[in-house]
CSV table of C-alpha atoms in Angstrom, one decimal:
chain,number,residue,atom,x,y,z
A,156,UNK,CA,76.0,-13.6,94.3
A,157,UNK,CA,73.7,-13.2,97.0
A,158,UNK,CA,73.3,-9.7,96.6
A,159,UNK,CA,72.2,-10.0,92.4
A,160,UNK,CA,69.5,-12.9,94.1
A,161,UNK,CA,68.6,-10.8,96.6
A,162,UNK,CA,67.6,-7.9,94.0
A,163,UNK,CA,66.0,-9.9,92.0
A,164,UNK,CA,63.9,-11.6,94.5
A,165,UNK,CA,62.9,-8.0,95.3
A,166,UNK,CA,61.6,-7.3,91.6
A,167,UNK,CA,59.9,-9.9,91.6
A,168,UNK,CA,58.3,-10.0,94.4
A,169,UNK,CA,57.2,-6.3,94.1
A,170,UNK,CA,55.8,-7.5,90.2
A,171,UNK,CA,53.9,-10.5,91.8
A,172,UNK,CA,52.7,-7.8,94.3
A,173,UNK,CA,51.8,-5.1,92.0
A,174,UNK,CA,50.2,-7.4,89.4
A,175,UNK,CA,47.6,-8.9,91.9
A,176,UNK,CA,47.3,-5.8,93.9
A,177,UNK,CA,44.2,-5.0,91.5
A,178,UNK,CA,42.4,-8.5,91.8
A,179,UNK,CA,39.8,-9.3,94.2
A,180,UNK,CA,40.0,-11.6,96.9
A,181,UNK,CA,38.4,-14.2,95.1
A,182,UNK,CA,40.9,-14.6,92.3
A,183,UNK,CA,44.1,-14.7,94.8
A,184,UNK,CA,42.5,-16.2,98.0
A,185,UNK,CA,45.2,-14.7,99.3
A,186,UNK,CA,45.2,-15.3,103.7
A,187,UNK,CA,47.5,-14.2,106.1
A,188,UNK,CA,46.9,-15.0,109.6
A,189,UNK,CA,46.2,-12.2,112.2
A,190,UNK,CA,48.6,-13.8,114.8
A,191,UNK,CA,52.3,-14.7,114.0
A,192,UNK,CA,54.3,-18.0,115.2
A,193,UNK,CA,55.3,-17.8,118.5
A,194,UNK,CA,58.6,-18.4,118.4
A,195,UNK,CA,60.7,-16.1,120.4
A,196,UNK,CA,58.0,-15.5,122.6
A,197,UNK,CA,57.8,-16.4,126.3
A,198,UNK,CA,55.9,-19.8,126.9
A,199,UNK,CA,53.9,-19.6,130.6
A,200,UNK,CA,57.3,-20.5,132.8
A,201,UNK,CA,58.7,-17.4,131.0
A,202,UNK,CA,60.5,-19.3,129.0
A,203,UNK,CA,61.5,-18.8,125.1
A,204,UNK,CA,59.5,-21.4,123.3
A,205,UNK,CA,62.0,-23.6,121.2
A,206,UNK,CA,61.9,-23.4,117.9
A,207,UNK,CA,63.2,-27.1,118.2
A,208,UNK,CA,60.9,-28.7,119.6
A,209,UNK,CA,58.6,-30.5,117.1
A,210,UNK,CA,55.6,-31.0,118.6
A,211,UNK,CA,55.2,-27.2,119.8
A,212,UNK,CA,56.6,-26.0,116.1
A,213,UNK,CA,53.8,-28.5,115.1
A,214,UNK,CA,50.8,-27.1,117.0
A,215,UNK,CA,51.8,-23.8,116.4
A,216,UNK,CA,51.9,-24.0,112.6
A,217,UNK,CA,48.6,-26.1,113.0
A,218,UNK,CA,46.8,-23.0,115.2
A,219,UNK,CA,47.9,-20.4,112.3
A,220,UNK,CA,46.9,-22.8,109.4
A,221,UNK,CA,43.4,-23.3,111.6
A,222,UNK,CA,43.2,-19.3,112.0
A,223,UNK,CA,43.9,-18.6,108.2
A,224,UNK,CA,40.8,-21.3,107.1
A,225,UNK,CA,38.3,-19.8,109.2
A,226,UNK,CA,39.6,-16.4,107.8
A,227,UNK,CA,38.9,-17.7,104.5
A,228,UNK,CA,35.8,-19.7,105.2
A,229,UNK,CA,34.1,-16.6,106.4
A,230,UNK,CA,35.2,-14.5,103.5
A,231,UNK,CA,34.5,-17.4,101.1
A,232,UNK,CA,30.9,-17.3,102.8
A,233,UNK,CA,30.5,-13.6,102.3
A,234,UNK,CA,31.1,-13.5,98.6
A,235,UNK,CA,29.0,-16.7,98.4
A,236,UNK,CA,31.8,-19.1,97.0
A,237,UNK,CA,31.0,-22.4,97.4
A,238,UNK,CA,34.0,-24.2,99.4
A,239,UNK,CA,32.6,-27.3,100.8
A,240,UNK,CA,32.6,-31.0,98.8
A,241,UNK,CA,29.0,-32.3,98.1
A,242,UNK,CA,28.5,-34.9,100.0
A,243,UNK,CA,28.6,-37.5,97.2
A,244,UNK,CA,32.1,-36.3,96.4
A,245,UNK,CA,34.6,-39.2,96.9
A,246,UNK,CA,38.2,-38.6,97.7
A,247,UNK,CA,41.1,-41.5,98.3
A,248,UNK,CA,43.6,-40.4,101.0
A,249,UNK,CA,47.1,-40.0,100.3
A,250,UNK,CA,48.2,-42.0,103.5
A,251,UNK,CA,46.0,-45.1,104.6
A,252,UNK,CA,44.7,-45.2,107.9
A,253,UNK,CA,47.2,-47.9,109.4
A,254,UNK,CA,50.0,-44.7,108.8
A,255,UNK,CA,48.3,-42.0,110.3
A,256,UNK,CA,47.0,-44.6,113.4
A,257,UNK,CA,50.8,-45.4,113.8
A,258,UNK,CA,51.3,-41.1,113.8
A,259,UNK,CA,48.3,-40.8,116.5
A,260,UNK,CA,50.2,-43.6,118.7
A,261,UNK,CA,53.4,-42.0,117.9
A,262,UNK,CA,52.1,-38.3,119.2
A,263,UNK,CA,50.1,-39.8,122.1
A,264,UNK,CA,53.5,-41.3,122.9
A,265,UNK,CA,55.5,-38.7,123.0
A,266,UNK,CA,52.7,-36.6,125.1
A,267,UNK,CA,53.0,-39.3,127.7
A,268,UNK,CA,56.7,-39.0,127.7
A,269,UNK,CA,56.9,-35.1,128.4
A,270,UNK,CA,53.8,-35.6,131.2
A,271,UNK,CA,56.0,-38.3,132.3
A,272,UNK,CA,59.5,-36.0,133.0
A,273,UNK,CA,57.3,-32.9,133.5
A,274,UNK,CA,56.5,-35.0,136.6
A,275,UNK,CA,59.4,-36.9,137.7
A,276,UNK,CA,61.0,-32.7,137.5
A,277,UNK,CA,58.0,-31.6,140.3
């Protein structure tokens, strides 16, 4: 039943398409970044990059979420839509800091660990 999903997906998608088609930017703030993933490209050894590998897969999805915001802060500033919090504006964060200080030491760990075999291999 693949196929019947498959189709209908495809209406769908070209209704979604068709019905915002007409809309300017500022109803959809719709952004696609310039540059794709990476993935299946050759990293600087000539090598493919691995899809695997979380903390490339990481920093790439990073670099094209980074790409599409300054896409969108620049067209954001050219129809003159506001898009930043005043500075009274108080937000809680979803994790608290001790979490994302545990992710920093976590990253910074594994960092030291690839350095570490990239140079036990030369």
């Amino acid at each position: 039943n693949n196929h019947n999903n498959s189709k209908a997906l495809t209406v769908v998608t070209a209704e979604l398409a068709a019905s915002h088609a007409n809309l300017p930017w500022a109803e959809t703030f719709h952004v696609i970044p310039a540059t794709p993933l990476p993935f299946g490209q050759l990293d600087e050894d000539n090598n493919p990059l691995d899809i695997h590998d979380d903390l490339k897969r990481e920093v790439a999805f990073y670099n094209s979420a980074l790409e599409a915001v300054h896409d969108a802060r620049t067209r954001c500033k050219e129809a003159n839509i506001p898009f930043s919090r005043p500075d009274d504006f108080f937000a809680e964060m979803i994790k608290t800091d001790d979490h994302m200080a545990k992710v920093k030491d976590r990253l910074i760990f594994e960092t030291k660990k690839m350095d570490a075999v990239a140079q036990r291999k030369s």
